[in-house]
Amino acid sequence: MQMDADTPVGSLKGVGKKTEQLFARVGVYTVGDLLSYYPRSYDIYEDAVPICALEEGKTAAVTGFICSPVQISGNKKMQVTTLQIRDLTGVLRVAWFRMPFLKSTLSGAGRVTLRGMVVRRKSGLVMEQPEIFYPAEKYEEKRNTMQ
C-alpha cells in the first residue's frame, strides 16, 4: 500500500475507529498530521544544583542528606509527608501529598537526589512532589536525557 502525507490515519495498521477518534480529538487526521504532531512538553534531566541556587517556579534536581525525621501531618483525606535535606549551601523543605508510605521508604536514607518544582511558602522555598532517586547515584542514569 502506497502512503503519502494525505493518507488518512485510519488506514494505518493497528489504528481502528476508536483510535482514529482519539487522534481526531487532538487534530490528527492524516499521516502527515501524525508525523508533525509533537508532545506539548518534555523534561530534561539536568545536573543537580546546590540548594542555594534553586529558583521559585522552576523544576530542578538537588542532591543532599536527609537531616530531619520524616513527618506526616494532616488528616486521612490529606496527609502531608515532609522532611528536610541539606547540602553544603543550605537546607530545603520537601513535601509530598497523600504519600504516607514514604515514611518507611525514606527513614534511614542518607544521600538522595530529589527532582521537582520549587515553590515559595510562608516558611520559604519548598520542593513539592519531587521524584526520588535513592541512592543518589540512580539520578545519573537519567541525567542529560529528555523524557
JSON list of C-alpha atoms in Angstrom, two decimals:
[
{"chain": "A", "resi": 1, "resn": "MET", "atom": "CA", "xyz": [0.00, 0.00, 0.00]},
{"chain": "A", "resi": 2, "resn": "GLN", "atom": "CA", "xyz": [1.38, 3.37, -1.03]},
{"chain": "A", "resi": 3, "resn": "MET", "atom": "CA", "xyz": [1.18, 6.12, 1.61]},
{"chain": "A", "resi": 4, "resn": "ASP", "atom": "CA", "xyz": [1.75, 9.82, 1.49]},
{"chain": "A", "resi": 5, "resn": "ALA", "atom": "CA", "xyz": [1.13, 12.74, 3.84]},
{"chain": "A", "resi": 6, "resn": "ASP", "atom": "CA", "xyz": [-2.57, 12.89, 2.83]},
{"chain": "A", "resi": 7, "resn": "THR", "atom": "CA", "xyz": [-3.31, 9.24, 3.68]},
{"chain": "A", "resi": 8, "resn": "PRO", "atom": "CA", "xyz": [-5.97, 9.05, 6.44]},
{"chain": "A", "resi": 9, "resn": "VAL", "atom": "CA", "xyz": [-4.55, 7.95, 9.79]},
{"chain": "A", "resi": 10, "resn": "GLY", "atom": "CA", "xyz": [-7.28, 5.28, 10.00]},
{"chain": "A", "resi": 11, "resn": "SER", "atom": "CA", "xyz": [-5.63, 3.36, 7.14]},
{"chain": "A", "resi": 12, "resn": "LEU", "atom": "CA", "xyz": [-2.56, 2.61, 9.26]},
{"chain": "A", "resi": 13, "resn": "LYS", "atom": "CA", "xyz": [-2.22, -0.95, 10.54]},
{"chain": "A", "resi": 14, "resn": "GLY", "atom": "CA", "xyz": [-3.45, -1.17, 14.13]},
{"chain": "A", "resi": 15, "resn": "VAL", "atom": "CA", "xyz": [-5.48, 2.06, 14.04]},
{"chain": "A", "resi": 16, "resn": "GLY", "atom": "CA", "xyz": [-9.16, 1.27, 14.39]},
{"chain": "A", "resi": 17, "resn": "LYS", "atom": "CA", "xyz": [-12.21, 3.53, 14.69]},
{"chain": "A", "resi": 18, "resn": "LYS", "atom": "CA", "xyz": [-11.67, 4.25, 18.40]},
{"chain": "A", "resi": 19, "resn": "THR", "atom": "CA", "xyz": [-8.02, 5.18, 17.94]},
{"chain": "A", "resi": 20, "resn": "GLU", "atom": "CA", "xyz": [-8.90, 7.25, 14.89]},
{"chain": "A", "resi": 21, "resn": "GLN", "atom": "CA", "xyz": [-11.43, 9.19, 17.01]},
{"chain": "A", "resi": 22, "resn": "LEU", "atom": "CA", "xyz": [-8.79, 9.77, 19.71]},
{"chain": "A", "resi": 23, "resn": "PHE", "atom": "CA", "xyz": [-6.38, 11.12, 17.10]},
{"chain": "A", "resi": 24, "resn": "ALA", "atom": "CA", "xyz": [-9.14, 13.39, 15.75]},
{"chain": "A", "resi": 25, "resn": "ARG", "atom": "CA", "xyz": [-9.59, 14.90, 19.24]},
{"chain": "A", "resi": 26, "resn": "VAL", "atom": "CA", "xyz": [-6.02, 16.23, 19.09]},
{"chain": "A", "resi": 27, "resn": "GLY", "atom": "CA", "xyz": [-6.27, 17.31, 15.45]},
{"chain": "A", "resi": 28, "resn": "VAL", "atom": "CA", "xyz": [-4.50, 14.37, 13.77]},
{"chain": "A", "resi": 29, "resn": "TYR", "atom": "CA", "xyz": [-6.40, 13.26, 10.66]},
{"chain": "A", "resi": 30, "resn": "THR", "atom": "CA", "xyz": [-3.69, 12.24, 8.19]},
{"chain": "A", "resi": 31, "resn": "VAL", "atom": "CA", "xyz": [-0.29, 10.55, 8.23]},
{"chain": "A", "resi": 32, "resn": "GLY", "atom": "CA", "xyz": [1.25, 13.99, 7.65]},
{"chain": "A", "resi": 33, "resn": "ASP", "atom": "CA", "xyz": [-0.54, 15.34, 10.74]},
{"chain": "A", "resi": 34, "resn": "LEU", "atom": "CA", "xyz": [0.78, 12.39, 12.75]},
{"chain": "A", "resi": 35, "resn": "LEU", "atom": "CA", "xyz": [4.36, 12.93, 11.60]},
{"chain": "A", "resi": 36, "resn": "SER", "atom": "CA", "xyz": [4.25, 16.59, 12.61]},
{"chain": "A", "resi": 37, "resn": "TYR", "atom": "CA", "xyz": [2.49, 16.01, 15.96]},
{"chain": "A", "resi": 38, "resn": "TYR", "atom": "CA", "xyz": [4.91, 16.79, 18.78]},
{"chain": "A", "resi": 39, "resn": "PRO", "atom": "CA", "xyz": [4.39, 16.45, 22.54]},
{"chain": "A", "resi": 40, "resn": "ARG", "atom": "CA", "xyz": [3.27, 19.63, 24.25]},
{"chain": "A", "resi": 41, "resn": "SER", "atom": "CA", "xyz": [6.11, 19.42, 26.76]},
{"chain": "A", "resi": 42, "resn": "TYR", "atom": "CA", "xyz": [9.10, 17.39, 27.79]},
{"chain": "A", "resi": 43, "resn": "ASP", "atom": "CA", "xyz": [11.50, 17.20, 30.71]},
{"chain": "A", "resi": 44, "resn": "ILE", "atom": "CA", "xyz": [15.26, 17.47, 30.50]},
{"chain": "A", "resi": 45, "resn": "TYR", "atom": "CA", "xyz": [17.06, 15.89, 33.43]},
{"chain": "A", "resi": 46, "resn": "GLU", "atom": "CA", "xyz": [19.88, 18.36, 34.01]},
{"chain": "A", "resi": 47, "resn": "ASP", "atom": "CA", "xyz": [22.71, 18.29, 36.54]},
{"chain": "A", "resi": 48, "resn": "ALA", "atom": "CA", "xyz": [21.73, 18.66, 40.19]},
{"chain": "A", "resi": 49, "resn": "VAL", "atom": "CA", "xyz": [22.17, 22.19, 41.55]},
{"chain": "A", "resi": 50, "resn": "PRO", "atom": "CA", "xyz": [23.10, 23.38, 45.05]},
{"chain": "A", "resi": 51, "resn": "ILE", "atom": "CA", "xyz": [20.17, 24.29, 47.31]},
{"chain": "A", "resi": 52, "resn": "CYS", "atom": "CA", "xyz": [21.22, 27.95, 47.34]},
{"chain": "A", "resi": 53, "resn": "ALA", "atom": "CA", "xyz": [20.81, 28.09, 43.53]},
{"chain": "A", "resi": 54, "resn": "LEU", "atom": "CA", "xyz": [17.15, 26.94, 43.49]},
{"chain": "A", "resi": 55, "resn": "GLU", "atom": "CA", "xyz": [14.68, 29.35, 41.91]},
{"chain": "A", "resi": 56, "resn": "GLU", "atom": "CA", "xyz": [10.97, 29.68, 42.66]},
{"chain": "A", "resi": 57, "resn": "GLY", "atom": "CA", "xyz": [8.74, 28.27, 39.92]},
{"chain": "A", "resi": 58, "resn": "LYS", "atom": "CA", "xyz": [11.48, 26.16, 38.31]},
{"chain": "A", "resi": 59, "resn": "THR", "atom": "CA", "xyz": [11.92, 22.40, 38.24]},
{"chain": "A", "resi": 60, "resn": "ALA", "atom": "CA", "xyz": [15.34, 21.34, 39.44]},
{"chain": "A", "resi": 61, "resn": "ALA", "atom": "CA", "xyz": [17.27, 18.47, 40.97]},
{"chain": "A", "resi": 62, "resn": "VAL", "atom": "CA", "xyz": [19.18, 18.69, 44.23]},
{"chain": "A", "resi": 63, "resn": "THR", "atom": "CA", "xyz": [21.38, 16.17, 45.99]},
{"chain": "A", "resi": 64, "resn": "GLY", "atom": "CA", "xyz": [21.70, 16.21, 49.75]},
{"chain": "A", "resi": 65, "resn": "PHE", "atom": "CA", "xyz": [21.44, 14.34, 53.00]},
{"chain": "A", "resi": 66, "resn": "ILE", "atom": "CA", "xyz": [18.16, 13.90, 54.87]},
{"chain": "A", "resi": 67, "resn": "CYS", "atom": "CA", "xyz": [18.64, 15.98, 58.01]},
{"chain": "A", "resi": 68, "resn": "SER", "atom": "CA", "xyz": [15.25, 15.68, 59.74]},
{"chain": "A", "resi": 69, "resn": "PRO", "atom": "CA", "xyz": [12.86, 12.90, 60.62]},
{"chain": "A", "resi": 70, "resn": "VAL", "atom": "CA", "xyz": [10.17, 12.14, 58.05]},
{"chain": "A", "resi": 71, "resn": "GLN", "atom": "CA", "xyz": [6.93, 13.63, 59.41]},
{"chain": "A", "resi": 72, "resn": "ILE", "atom": "CA", "xyz": [3.32, 13.01, 58.43]},
{"chain": "A", "resi": 73, "resn": "SER", "atom": "CA", "xyz": [0.71, 15.65, 59.24]},
{"chain": "A", "resi": 74, "resn": "GLY", "atom": "CA", "xyz": [-2.86, 16.42, 58.25]},
{"chain": "A", "resi": 75, "resn": "ASN", "atom": "CA", "xyz": [-5.87, 14.13, 58.30]},
{"chain": "A", "resi": 76, "resn": "LYS", "atom": "CA", "xyz": [-6.71, 10.88, 56.48]},
{"chain": "A", "resi": 77, "resn": "LYS", "atom": "CA", "xyz": [-8.02, 12.73, 53.41]},
{"chain": "A", "resi": 78, "resn": "MET", "atom": "CA", "xyz": [-4.98, 15.00, 53.04]},
{"chain": "A", "resi": 79, "resn": "GLN", "atom": "CA", "xyz": [-1.79, 13.68, 54.55]},
{"chain": "A", "resi": 80, "resn": "VAL", "atom": "CA", "xyz": [1.38, 15.69, 54.01]},
{"chain": "A", "resi": 81, "resn": "THR", "atom": "CA", "xyz": [4.74, 13.94, 54.27]},
{"chain": "A", "resi": 82, "resn": "THR", "atom": "CA", "xyz": [7.63, 16.33, 54.91]},
{"chain": "A", "resi": 83, "resn": "LEU", "atom": "CA", "xyz": [11.35, 16.23, 55.54]},
{"chain": "A", "resi": 84, "resn": "GLN", "atom": "CA", "xyz": [14.39, 18.43, 55.11]},
{"chain": "A", "resi": 85, "resn": "ILE", "atom": "CA", "xyz": [17.51, 17.82, 53.09]},
{"chain": "A", "resi": 86, "resn": "ARG", "atom": "CA", "xyz": [20.83, 19.60, 53.49]},
{"chain": "A", "resi": 87, "resn": "ASP", "atom": "CA", "xyz": [23.83, 20.19, 51.31]},
{"chain": "A", "resi": 88, "resn": "LEU", "atom": "CA", "xyz": [26.86, 22.43, 51.85]},
{"chain": "A", "resi": 89, "resn": "THR", "atom": "CA", "xyz": [24.87, 25.52, 50.78]},
{"chain": "A", "resi": 90, "resn": "GLY", "atom": "CA", "xyz": [21.63, 25.25, 52.75]},
{"chain": "A", "resi": 91, "resn": "VAL", "atom": "CA", "xyz": [18.55, 23.36, 53.89]},
{"chain": "A", "resi": 92, "resn": "LEU", "atom": "CA", "xyz": [15.45, 22.67, 51.78]},
{"chain": "A", "resi": 93, "resn": "ARG", "atom": "CA", "xyz": [12.00, 21.62, 52.98]},
{"chain": "A", "resi": 94, "resn": "VAL", "atom": "CA", "xyz": [10.39, 18.90, 50.85]},
{"chain": "A", "resi": 95, "resn": "ALA", "atom": "CA", "xyz": [6.70, 17.89, 50.82]},
{"chain": "A", "resi": 96, "resn": "TRP", "atom": "CA", "xyz": [4.61, 15.11, 49.28]},
{"chain": "A", "resi": 97, "resn": "PHE", "atom": "CA", "xyz": [0.82, 14.99, 49.41]},
{"chain": "A", "resi": 98, "resn": "ARG", "atom": "CA", "xyz": [-1.09, 11.78, 50.14]},
{"chain": "A", "resi": 99, "resn": "MET", "atom": "CA", "xyz": [2.04, 9.62, 50.20]},
{"chain": "A", "resi": 100, "resn": "PRO", "atom": "CA", "xyz": [2.44, 8.46, 53.82]},
{"chain": "A", "resi": 101, "resn": "PHE", "atom": "CA", "xyz": [4.22, 5.26, 52.73]},
{"chain": "A", "resi": 102, "resn": "LEU", "atom": "CA", "xyz": [7.30, 7.39, 52.02]},
{"chain": "A", "resi": 103, "resn": "LYS", "atom": "CA", "xyz": [7.99, 7.44, 55.76]},
{"chain": "A", "resi": 104, "resn": "SER", "atom": "CA", "xyz": [9.24, 3.86, 55.65]},
{"chain": "A", "resi": 105, "resn": "THR", "atom": "CA", "xyz": [10.95, 4.38, 52.29]},
{"chain": "A", "resi": 106, "resn": "LEU", "atom": "CA", "xyz": [12.93, 7.44, 53.37]},
{"chain": "A", "resi": 107, "resn": "SER", "atom": "CA", "xyz": [13.54, 6.67, 57.04]},
{"chain": "A", "resi": 108, "resn": "GLY", "atom": "CA", "xyz": [17.19, 5.88, 57.43]},
{"chain": "A", "resi": 109, "resn": "ALA", "atom": "CA", "xyz": [18.01, 7.04, 53.91]},
{"chain": "A", "resi": 110, "resn": "GLY", "atom": "CA", "xyz": [21.20, 9.04, 53.69]},
{"chain": "A", "resi": 111, "resn": "ARG", "atom": "CA", "xyz": [22.13, 10.81, 50.48]},
{"chain": "A", "resi": 112, "resn": "VAL", "atom": "CA", "xyz": [19.27, 11.31, 47.99]},
{"chain": "A", "resi": 113, "resn": "THR", "atom": "CA", "xyz": [18.63, 13.22, 44.82]},
{"chain": "A", "resi": 114, "resn": "LEU", "atom": "CA", "xyz": [15.21, 14.86, 44.51]},
{"chain": "A", "resi": 115, "resn": "ARG", "atom": "CA", "xyz": [13.81, 16.47, 41.37]},
{"chain": "A", "resi": 116, "resn": "GLY", "atom": "CA", "xyz": [10.71, 18.63, 41.41]},
{"chain": "A", "resi": 117, "resn": "MET", "atom": "CA", "xyz": [9.07, 22.03, 41.26]},
{"chain": "A", "resi": 118, "resn": "VAL", "atom": "CA", "xyz": [10.20, 24.62, 43.79]},
{"chain": "A", "resi": 119, "resn": "VAL", "atom": "CA", "xyz": [7.52, 26.94, 45.23]},
{"chain": "A", "resi": 120, "resn": "ARG", "atom": "CA", "xyz": [7.57, 29.70, 47.83]},
{"chain": "A", "resi": 121, "resn": "ARG", "atom": "CA", "xyz": [5.56, 29.16, 51.01]},
{"chain": "A", "resi": 122, "resn": "LYS", "atom": "CA", "xyz": [5.44, 31.11, 54.28]},
{"chain": "A", "resi": 123, "resn": "SER", "atom": "CA", "xyz": [8.36, 29.08, 55.58]},
{"chain": "A", "resi": 124, "resn": "GLY", "atom": "CA", "xyz": [10.49, 29.72, 52.47]},
{"chain": "A", "resi": 125, "resn": "LEU", "atom": "CA", "xyz": [11.22, 27.62, 49.41]},
{"chain": "A", "resi": 126, "resn": "VAL", "atom": "CA", "xyz": [9.67, 24.15, 49.33]},
{"chain": "A", "resi": 127, "resn": "MET", "atom": "CA", "xyz": [10.09, 21.40, 46.75]},
{"chain": "A", "resi": 128, "resn": "GLU", "atom": "CA", "xyz": [6.70, 19.74, 46.25]},
{"chain": "A", "resi": 129, "resn": "GLN", "atom": "CA", "xyz": [6.01, 16.23, 44.95]},
{"chain": "A", "resi": 130, "resn": "PRO", "atom": "CA", "xyz": [9.58, 15.57, 43.79]},
{"chain": "A", "resi": 131, "resn": "GLU", "atom": "CA", "xyz": [10.80, 12.38, 42.16]},
{"chain": "A", "resi": 132, "resn": "ILE", "atom": "CA", "xyz": [13.07, 10.43, 44.47]},
{"chain": "A", "resi": 133, "resn": "PHE", "atom": "CA", "xyz": [16.37, 8.94, 43.35]},
{"chain": "A", "resi": 134, "resn": "TYR", "atom": "CA", "xyz": [17.76, 6.75, 46.11]},
{"chain": "A", "resi": 135, "resn": "PRO", "atom": "CA", "xyz": [20.58, 6.01, 46.21]},
{"chain": "A", "resi": 136, "resn": "ALA", "atom": "CA", "xyz": [21.52, 9.38, 44.73]},
{"chain": "A", "resi": 137, "resn": "GLU", "atom": "CA", "xyz": [23.59, 7.70, 42.01]},
{"chain": "A", "resi": 138, "resn": "LYS", "atom": "CA", "xyz": [20.36, 6.48, 40.33]},
{"chain": "A", "resi": 139, "resn": "TYR", "atom": "CA", "xyz": [19.87, 10.02, 39.04]},
{"chain": "A", "resi": 140, "resn": "GLU", "atom": "CA", "xyz": [22.99, 9.57, 36.90]},
{"chain": "A", "resi": 141, "resn": "GLU", "atom": "CA", "xyz": [21.07, 7.11, 34.70]},
{"chain": "A", "resi": 142, "resn": "LYS", "atom": "CA", "xyz": [18.55, 9.83, 33.74]},
{"chain": "A", "resi": 143, "resn": "ARG", "atom": "CA", "xyz": [20.91, 12.82, 33.76]},
{"chain": "A", "resi": 144, "resn": "ASN", "atom": "CA", "xyz": [21.19, 14.59, 30.40]},
{"chain": "A", "resi": 145, "resn": "THR", "atom": "CA", "xyz": [18.19, 12.75, 28.95]},
{"chain": "A", "resi": 146, "resn": "MET", "atom": "CA", "xyz": [14.88, 14.06, 27.68]},
{"chain": "A", "resi": 147, "resn": "GLN", "atom": "CA", "xyz": [11.59, 12.46, 28.73]}
]
